Tab-separated table of C-alpha atoms and ligand atoms in Angstrom:
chain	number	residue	atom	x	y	z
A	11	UNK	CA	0.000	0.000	0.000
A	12	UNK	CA	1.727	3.579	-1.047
A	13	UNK	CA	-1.423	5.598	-0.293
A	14	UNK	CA	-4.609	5.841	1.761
A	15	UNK	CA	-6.802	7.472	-0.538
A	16	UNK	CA	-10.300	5.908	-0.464
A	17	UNK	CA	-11.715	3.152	1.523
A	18	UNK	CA	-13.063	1.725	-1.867
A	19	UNK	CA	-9.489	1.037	-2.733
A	20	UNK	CA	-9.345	-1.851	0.158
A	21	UNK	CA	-10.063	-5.537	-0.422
A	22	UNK	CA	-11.483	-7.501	2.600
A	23	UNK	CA	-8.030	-8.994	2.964
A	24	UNK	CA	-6.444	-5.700	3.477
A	25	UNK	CA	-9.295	-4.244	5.945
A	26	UNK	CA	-8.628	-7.304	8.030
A	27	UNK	CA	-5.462	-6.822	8.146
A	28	UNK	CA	-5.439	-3.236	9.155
A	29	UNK	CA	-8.084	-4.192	11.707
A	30	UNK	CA	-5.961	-7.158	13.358
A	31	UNK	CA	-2.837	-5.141	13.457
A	32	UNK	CA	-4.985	-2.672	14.901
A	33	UNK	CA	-6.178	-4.977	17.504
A	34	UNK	CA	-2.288	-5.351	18.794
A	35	UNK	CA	-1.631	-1.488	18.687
A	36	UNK	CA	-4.285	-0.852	20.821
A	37	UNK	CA	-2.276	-2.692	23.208
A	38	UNK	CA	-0.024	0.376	23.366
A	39	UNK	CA	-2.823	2.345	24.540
A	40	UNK	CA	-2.982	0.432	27.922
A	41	UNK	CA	0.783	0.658	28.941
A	42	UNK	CA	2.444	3.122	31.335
A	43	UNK	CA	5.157	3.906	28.663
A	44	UNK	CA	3.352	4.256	25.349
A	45	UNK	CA	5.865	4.270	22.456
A	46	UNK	CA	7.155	1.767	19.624
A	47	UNK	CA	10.116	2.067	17.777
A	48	UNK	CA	8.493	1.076	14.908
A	49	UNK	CA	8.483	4.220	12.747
A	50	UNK	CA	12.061	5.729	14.245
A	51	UNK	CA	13.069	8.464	11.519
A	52	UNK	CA	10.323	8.924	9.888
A	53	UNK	CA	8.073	12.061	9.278
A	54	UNK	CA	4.567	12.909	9.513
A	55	UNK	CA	3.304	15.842	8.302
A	56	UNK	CA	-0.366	16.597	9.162
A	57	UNK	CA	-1.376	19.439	6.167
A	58	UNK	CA	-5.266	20.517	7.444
A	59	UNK	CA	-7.152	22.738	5.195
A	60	UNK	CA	-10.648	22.503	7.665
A	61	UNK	CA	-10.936	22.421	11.576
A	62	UNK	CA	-10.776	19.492	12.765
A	63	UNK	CA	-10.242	17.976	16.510
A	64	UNK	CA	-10.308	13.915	16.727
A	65	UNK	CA	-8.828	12.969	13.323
A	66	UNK	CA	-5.448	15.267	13.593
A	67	UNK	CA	-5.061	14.788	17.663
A	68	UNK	CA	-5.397	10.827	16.628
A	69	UNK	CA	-2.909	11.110	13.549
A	70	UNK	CA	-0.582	12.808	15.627
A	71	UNK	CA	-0.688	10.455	18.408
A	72	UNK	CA	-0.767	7.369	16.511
A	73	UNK	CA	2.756	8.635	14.649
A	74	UNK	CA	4.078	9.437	18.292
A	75	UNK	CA	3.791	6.329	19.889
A	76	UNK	CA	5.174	4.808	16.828
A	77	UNK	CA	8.306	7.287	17.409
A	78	UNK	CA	7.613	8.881	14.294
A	79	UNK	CA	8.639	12.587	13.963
A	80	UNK	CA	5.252	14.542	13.434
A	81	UNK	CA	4.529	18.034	12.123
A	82	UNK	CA	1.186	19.567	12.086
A	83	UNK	CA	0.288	22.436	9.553
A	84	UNK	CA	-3.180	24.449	9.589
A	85	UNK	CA	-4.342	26.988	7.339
A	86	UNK	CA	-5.155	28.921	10.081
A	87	UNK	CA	-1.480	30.346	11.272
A	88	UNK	CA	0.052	29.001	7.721
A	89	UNK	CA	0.938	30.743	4.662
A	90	UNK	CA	-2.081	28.926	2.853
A	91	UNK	CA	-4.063	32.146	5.015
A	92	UNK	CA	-1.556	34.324	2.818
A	93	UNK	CA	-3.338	32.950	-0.464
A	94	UNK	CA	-0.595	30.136	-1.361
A	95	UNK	CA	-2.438	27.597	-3.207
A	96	UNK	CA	-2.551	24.045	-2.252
A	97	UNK	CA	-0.117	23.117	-4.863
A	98	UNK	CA	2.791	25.479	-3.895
A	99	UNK	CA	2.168	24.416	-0.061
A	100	UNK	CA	2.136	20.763	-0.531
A	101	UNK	CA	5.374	20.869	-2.759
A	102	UNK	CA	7.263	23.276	-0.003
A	103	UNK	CA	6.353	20.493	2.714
A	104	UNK	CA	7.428	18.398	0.200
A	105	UNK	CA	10.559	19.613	-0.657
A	106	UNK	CA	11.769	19.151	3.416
A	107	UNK	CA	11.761	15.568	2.555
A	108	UNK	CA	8.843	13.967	4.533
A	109	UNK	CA	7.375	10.183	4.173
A	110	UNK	CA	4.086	10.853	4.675
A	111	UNK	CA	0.977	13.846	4.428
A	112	UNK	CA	-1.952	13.241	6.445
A	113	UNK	CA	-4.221	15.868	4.186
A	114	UNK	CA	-8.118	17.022	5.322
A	115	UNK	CA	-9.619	19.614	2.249
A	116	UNK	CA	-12.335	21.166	1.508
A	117	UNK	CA	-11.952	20.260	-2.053
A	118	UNK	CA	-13.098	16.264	-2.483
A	119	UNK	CA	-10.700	14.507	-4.397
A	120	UNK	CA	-7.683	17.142	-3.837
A	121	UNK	CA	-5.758	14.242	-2.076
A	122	UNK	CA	-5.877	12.600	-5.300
A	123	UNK	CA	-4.373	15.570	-6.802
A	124	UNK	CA	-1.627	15.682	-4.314
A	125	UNK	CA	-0.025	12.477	-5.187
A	126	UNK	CA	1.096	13.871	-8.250
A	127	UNK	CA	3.108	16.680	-6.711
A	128	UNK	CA	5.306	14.802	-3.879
A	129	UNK	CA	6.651	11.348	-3.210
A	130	UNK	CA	5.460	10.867	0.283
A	131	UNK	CA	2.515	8.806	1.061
A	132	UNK	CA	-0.412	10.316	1.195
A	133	UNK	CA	-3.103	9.691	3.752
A	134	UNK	CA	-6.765	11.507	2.984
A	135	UNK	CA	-8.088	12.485	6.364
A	136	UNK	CA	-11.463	14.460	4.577
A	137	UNK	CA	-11.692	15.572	1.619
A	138	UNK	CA	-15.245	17.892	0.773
A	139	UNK	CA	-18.035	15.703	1.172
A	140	UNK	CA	-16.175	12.820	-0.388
A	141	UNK	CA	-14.251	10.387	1.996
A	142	UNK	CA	-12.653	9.569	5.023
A	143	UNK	CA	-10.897	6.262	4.744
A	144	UNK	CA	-9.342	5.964	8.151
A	145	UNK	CA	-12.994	6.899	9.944
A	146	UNK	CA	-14.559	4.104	8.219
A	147	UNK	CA	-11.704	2.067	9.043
A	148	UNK	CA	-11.842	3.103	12.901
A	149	UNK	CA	-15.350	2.252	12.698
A	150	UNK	CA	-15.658	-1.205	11.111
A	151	UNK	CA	-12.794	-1.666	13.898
A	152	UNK	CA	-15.255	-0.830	16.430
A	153	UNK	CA	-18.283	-2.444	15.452
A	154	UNK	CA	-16.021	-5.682	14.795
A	155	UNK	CA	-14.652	-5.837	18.383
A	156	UNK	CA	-18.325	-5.150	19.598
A	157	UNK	CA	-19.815	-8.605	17.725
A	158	UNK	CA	-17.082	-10.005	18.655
A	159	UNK	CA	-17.557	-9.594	22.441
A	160	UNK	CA	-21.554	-9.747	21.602
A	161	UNK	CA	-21.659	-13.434	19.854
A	162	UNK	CA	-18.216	-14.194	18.575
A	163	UNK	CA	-19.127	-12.952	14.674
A	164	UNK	CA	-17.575	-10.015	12.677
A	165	UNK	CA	-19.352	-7.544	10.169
A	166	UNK	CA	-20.591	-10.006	7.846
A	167	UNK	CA	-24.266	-10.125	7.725
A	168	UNK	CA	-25.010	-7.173	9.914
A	169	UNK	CA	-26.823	-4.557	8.960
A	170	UNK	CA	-25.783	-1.078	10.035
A	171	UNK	CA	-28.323	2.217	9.609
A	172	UNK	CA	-26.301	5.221	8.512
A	173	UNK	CA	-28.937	8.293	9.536
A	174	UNK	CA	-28.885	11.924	8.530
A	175	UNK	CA	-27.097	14.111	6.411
A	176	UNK	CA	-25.931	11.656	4.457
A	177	UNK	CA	-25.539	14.546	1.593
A	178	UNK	CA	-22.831	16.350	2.809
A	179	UNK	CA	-21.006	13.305	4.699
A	180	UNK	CA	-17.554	11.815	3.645
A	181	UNK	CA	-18.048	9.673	6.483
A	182	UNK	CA	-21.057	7.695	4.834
A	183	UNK	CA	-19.801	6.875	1.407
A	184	UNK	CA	-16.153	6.148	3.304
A	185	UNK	CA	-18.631	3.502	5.101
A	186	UNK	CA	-20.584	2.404	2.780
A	187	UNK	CA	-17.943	1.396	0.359
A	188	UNK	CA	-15.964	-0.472	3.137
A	189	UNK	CA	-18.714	-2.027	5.126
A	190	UNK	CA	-19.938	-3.583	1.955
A	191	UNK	CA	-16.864	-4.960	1.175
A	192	UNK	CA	-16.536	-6.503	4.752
A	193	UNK	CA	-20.104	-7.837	3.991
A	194	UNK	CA	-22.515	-5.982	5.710
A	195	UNK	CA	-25.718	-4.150	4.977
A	196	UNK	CA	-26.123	-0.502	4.948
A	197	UNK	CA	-29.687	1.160	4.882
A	198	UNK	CA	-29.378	5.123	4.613
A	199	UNK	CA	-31.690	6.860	6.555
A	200	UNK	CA	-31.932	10.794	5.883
A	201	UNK	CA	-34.883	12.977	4.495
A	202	UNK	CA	-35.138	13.383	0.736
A	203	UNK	CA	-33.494	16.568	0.946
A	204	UNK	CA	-30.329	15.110	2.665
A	205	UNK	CA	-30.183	11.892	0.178
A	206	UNK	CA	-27.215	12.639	-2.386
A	207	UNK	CA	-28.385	13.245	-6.437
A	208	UNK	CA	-28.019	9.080	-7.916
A	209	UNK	CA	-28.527	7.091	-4.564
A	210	UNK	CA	-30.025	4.295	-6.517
A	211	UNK	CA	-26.791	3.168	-7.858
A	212	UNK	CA	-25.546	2.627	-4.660
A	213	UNK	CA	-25.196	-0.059	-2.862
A	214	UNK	CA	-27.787	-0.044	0.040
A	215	UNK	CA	-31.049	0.271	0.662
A	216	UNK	CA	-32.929	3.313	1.651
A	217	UNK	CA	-35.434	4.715	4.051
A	218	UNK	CA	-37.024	7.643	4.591
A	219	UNK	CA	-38.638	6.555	8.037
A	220	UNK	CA	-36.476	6.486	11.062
A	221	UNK	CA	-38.663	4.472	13.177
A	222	UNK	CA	-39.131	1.665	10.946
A	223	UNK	CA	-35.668	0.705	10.691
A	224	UNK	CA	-34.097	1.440	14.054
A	225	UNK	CA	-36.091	-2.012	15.789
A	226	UNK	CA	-34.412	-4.129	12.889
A	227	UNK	CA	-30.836	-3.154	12.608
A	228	UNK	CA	-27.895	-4.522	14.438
A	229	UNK	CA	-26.280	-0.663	14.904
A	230	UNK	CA	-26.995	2.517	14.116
A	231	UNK	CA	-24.520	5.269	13.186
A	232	UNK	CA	-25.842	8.551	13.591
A	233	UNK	CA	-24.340	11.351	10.836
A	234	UNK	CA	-23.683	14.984	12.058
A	235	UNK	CA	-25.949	18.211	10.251
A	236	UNK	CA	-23.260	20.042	8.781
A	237	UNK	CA	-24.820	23.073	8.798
A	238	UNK	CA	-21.150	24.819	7.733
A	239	UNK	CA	-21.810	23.298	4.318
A	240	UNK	CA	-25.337	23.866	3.702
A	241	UNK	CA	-26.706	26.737	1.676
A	242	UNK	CA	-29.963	26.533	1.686
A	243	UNK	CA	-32.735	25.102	3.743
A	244	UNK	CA	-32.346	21.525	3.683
A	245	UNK	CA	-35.093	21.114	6.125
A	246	UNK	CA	-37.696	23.752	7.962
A	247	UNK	CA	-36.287	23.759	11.596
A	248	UNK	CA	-33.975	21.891	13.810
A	249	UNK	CA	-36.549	21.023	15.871
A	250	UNK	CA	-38.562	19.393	12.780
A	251	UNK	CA	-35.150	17.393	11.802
A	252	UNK	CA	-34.885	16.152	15.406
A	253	UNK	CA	-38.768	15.492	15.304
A	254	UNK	CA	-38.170	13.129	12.503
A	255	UNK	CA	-34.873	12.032	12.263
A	256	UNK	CA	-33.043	12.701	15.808
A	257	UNK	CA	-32.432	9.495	17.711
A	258	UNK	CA	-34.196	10.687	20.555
A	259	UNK	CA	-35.215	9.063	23.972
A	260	UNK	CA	-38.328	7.346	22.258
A	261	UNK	CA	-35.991	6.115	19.511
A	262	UNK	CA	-33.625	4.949	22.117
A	263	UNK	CA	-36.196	2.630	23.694
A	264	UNK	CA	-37.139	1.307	20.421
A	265	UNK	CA	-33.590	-0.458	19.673
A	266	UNK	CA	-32.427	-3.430	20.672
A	267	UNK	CA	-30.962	-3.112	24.022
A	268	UNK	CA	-27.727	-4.691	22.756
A	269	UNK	CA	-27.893	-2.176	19.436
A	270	UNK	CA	-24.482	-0.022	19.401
A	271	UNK	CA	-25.262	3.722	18.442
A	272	UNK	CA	-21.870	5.658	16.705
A	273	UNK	CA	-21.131	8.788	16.194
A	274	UNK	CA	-18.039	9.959	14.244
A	275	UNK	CA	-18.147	13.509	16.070
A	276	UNK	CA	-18.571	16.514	16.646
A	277	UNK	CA	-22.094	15.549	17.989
A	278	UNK	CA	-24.811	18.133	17.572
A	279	UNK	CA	-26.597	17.119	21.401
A	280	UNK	CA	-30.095	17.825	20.642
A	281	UNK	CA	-29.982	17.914	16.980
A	282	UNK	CA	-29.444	14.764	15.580
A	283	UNK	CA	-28.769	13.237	18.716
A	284	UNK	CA	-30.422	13.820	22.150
A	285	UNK	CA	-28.052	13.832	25.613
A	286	UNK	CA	-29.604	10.304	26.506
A	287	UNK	CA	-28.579	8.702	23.473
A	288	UNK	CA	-24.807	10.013	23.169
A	289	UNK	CA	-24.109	8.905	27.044
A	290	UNK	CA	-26.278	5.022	26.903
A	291	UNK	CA	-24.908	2.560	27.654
A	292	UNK	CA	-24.484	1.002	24.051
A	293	UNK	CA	-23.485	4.420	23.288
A	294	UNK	CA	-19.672	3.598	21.309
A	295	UNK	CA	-18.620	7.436	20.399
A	296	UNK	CA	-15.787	7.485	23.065
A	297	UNK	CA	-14.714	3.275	22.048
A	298	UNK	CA	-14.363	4.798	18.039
A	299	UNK	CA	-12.535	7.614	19.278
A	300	UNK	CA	-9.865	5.310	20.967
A	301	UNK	CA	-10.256	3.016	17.835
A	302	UNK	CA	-8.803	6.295	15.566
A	303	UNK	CA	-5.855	5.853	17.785
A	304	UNK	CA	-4.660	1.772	16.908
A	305	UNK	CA	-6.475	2.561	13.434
A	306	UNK	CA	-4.124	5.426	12.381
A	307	UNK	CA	-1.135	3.680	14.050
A	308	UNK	CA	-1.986	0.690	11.809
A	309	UNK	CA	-2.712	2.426	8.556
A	310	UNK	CA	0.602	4.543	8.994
A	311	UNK	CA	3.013	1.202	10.036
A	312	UNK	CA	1.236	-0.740	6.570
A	313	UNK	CA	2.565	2.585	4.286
A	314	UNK	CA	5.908	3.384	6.110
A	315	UNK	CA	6.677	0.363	8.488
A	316	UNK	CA	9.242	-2.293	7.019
A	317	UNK	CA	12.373	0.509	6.050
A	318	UNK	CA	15.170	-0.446	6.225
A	319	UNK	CA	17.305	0.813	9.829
A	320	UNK	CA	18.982	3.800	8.697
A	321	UNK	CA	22.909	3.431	8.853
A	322	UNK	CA	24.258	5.524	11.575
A	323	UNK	CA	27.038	7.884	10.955
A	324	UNK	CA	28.739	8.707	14.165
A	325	UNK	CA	30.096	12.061	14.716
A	326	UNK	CA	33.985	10.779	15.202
A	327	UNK	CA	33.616	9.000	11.734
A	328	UNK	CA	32.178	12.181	10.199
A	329	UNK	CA	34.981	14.715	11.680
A	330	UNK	CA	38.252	12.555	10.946
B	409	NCD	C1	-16.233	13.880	10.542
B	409	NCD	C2	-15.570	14.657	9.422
B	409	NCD	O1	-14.819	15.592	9.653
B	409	NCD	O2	-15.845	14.282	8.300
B	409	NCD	N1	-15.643	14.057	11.782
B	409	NCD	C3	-14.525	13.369	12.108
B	409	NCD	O3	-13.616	13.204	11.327
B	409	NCD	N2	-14.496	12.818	13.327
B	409	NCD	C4	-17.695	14.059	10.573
B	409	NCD	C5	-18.243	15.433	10.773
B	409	NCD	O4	-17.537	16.434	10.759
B	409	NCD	O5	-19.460	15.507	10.940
């Protein structure tokens, strides 16, 4: 694997094995001293175009404890606020010789674009409304260690609601195209107005009525309103979204006690989601957020792991 562009890109084969390596980095997460040589002289640059809190604290950890070096760029406080285009900013990062660029745009498909400007790897953390490989990744790792606990099976055969704006989400195609390929079921629940343009050529089903799919679905994944790239009025009032498609207390009651509700975050509480939902007990939003952790630290060991040692020069040898 050279790059982590889209989670369409994976076979099954490969998600396992991201997901079972991810299994033994987690381990890391549990230990007093939390560090692996693993990725010793390497270098991470994180290049984010949009805000963003769990996905670059989580890259930048993961590379950490692997003991890689790691850099993090924003627009805010970078010369991209000075009007350099993504181009000349990617190629100056470039240019300092780093092996990989963790890059979140606004633009979908830009990390695409970047891979024909540098040699590093390049991971896509975002891109528009597009993807988000390494969520879907973090999720399907998840759901896969809750079956596992819950009857001993993985992904295959579930089915998994994906509710709200599925529209403007990266996260839902990013999971749909992997959870498919792992062999699950996706209906996509979202009014008509937050169903993309061509959703019958995907592969799901799809629903436009909350309450008659929540009682049948082994988990629900509830999508944020992102209101930052909406327009117009994709719906009369927050409170009629909620009314309709929040999972709210009622909704709650209605699943399957053992039903796992995610949530990629941030969480509009009392938009999409109400307070009692996000804190159940079968509430997993703080598990995927530990998940992004042993996730990223797997994706980044598959594209830079396996170098060889570098030799070491000492100083004396240098100087005589
Ligand atoms: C998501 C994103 O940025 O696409 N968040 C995240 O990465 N945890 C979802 C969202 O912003 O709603």
């Amino acid at each position: 694997m050279r790059h982590l562009l889209s989670a369409g890109d994976l076979s099954a084969d490969e998600i396992t094995g991201i997901l079972d390596l991810a299994e033994e980095m987690s381990a890391v997460q549990d230990r007093p001293v939390k560090k692996l040589p693993a990725l010793r002289g390497r270098t991470v640059v994180n290049l984010f175009f949009e805000d963003s809190t769990r996905t670059r604290s989580s890259f930048e950890i993961a590379g950490k404890w692997l003991s890689a070096d790691v850099i993090n760029i924003s627009a805010k406080g970078s010369a991209v606020s000075k009007g350099e285009s993504l181009r000349d900013t990617v190629m100056t990062v470039g240019a300092m010789g780093v092996d990989a660029m963790v890059i979140r745009h606004m633009a979908s498909g830009a990390p695409w674009q970047v891979t024909g400007w540098v040699d590093a790897s390049i991971l896509n953390a975002g891109d528009g409304t597009h993807e988000h490989p390494t969520q879907a990744l973090l999720d399907a790792f998840t759901l896969r260690r809750h079956f596992r606990r819950l009857d001993g099976g993985d992904l295959t055969g579930r089915t998994v609601a994906i509710v709200g704006d599925v529209t403007h989400s990266r996260v839902a195609r990013s999971n749909v195209l992997l959870l498919r390929t792992l062999g699950a079921k996706v209906v996509l629940v979202a009014p008509p107005t937050l169903m993309p343009a061509g959703i019958e050529t995907w592969p799901v089903a799809v629903s436009h009525d909350l309450d008659a799919v929540l009682p049948a679905v082994d988990a629900v994944m509830m999508l944020r309103v992102q209101r930052e790239r909406m327009s117009g009025g994709y719906f009369p009032t927050p409170r009629e979204y909620t009314i309709s498609y929040g999972l709210t207390r009622p909704r709650l009651e209605s699943l399957r006690p053992d039903t796992p509700i995610c949530h990629p975050g941030p969480m509009n509480r009392g938009l999409e989601i109400s307070a009692e939902a996000a804190d159940a007990a079968s509430s997993l939003v703080l598990d995927q957020v530990a998940a992004g952790v042993s996730v990223r630290m797997a994706v980044l060991y598959e594209l830079l792991g396996g170098a060889e040692e570098m030799p070491v020069t000492r100083a004396h040898e240098v100087l005589a």
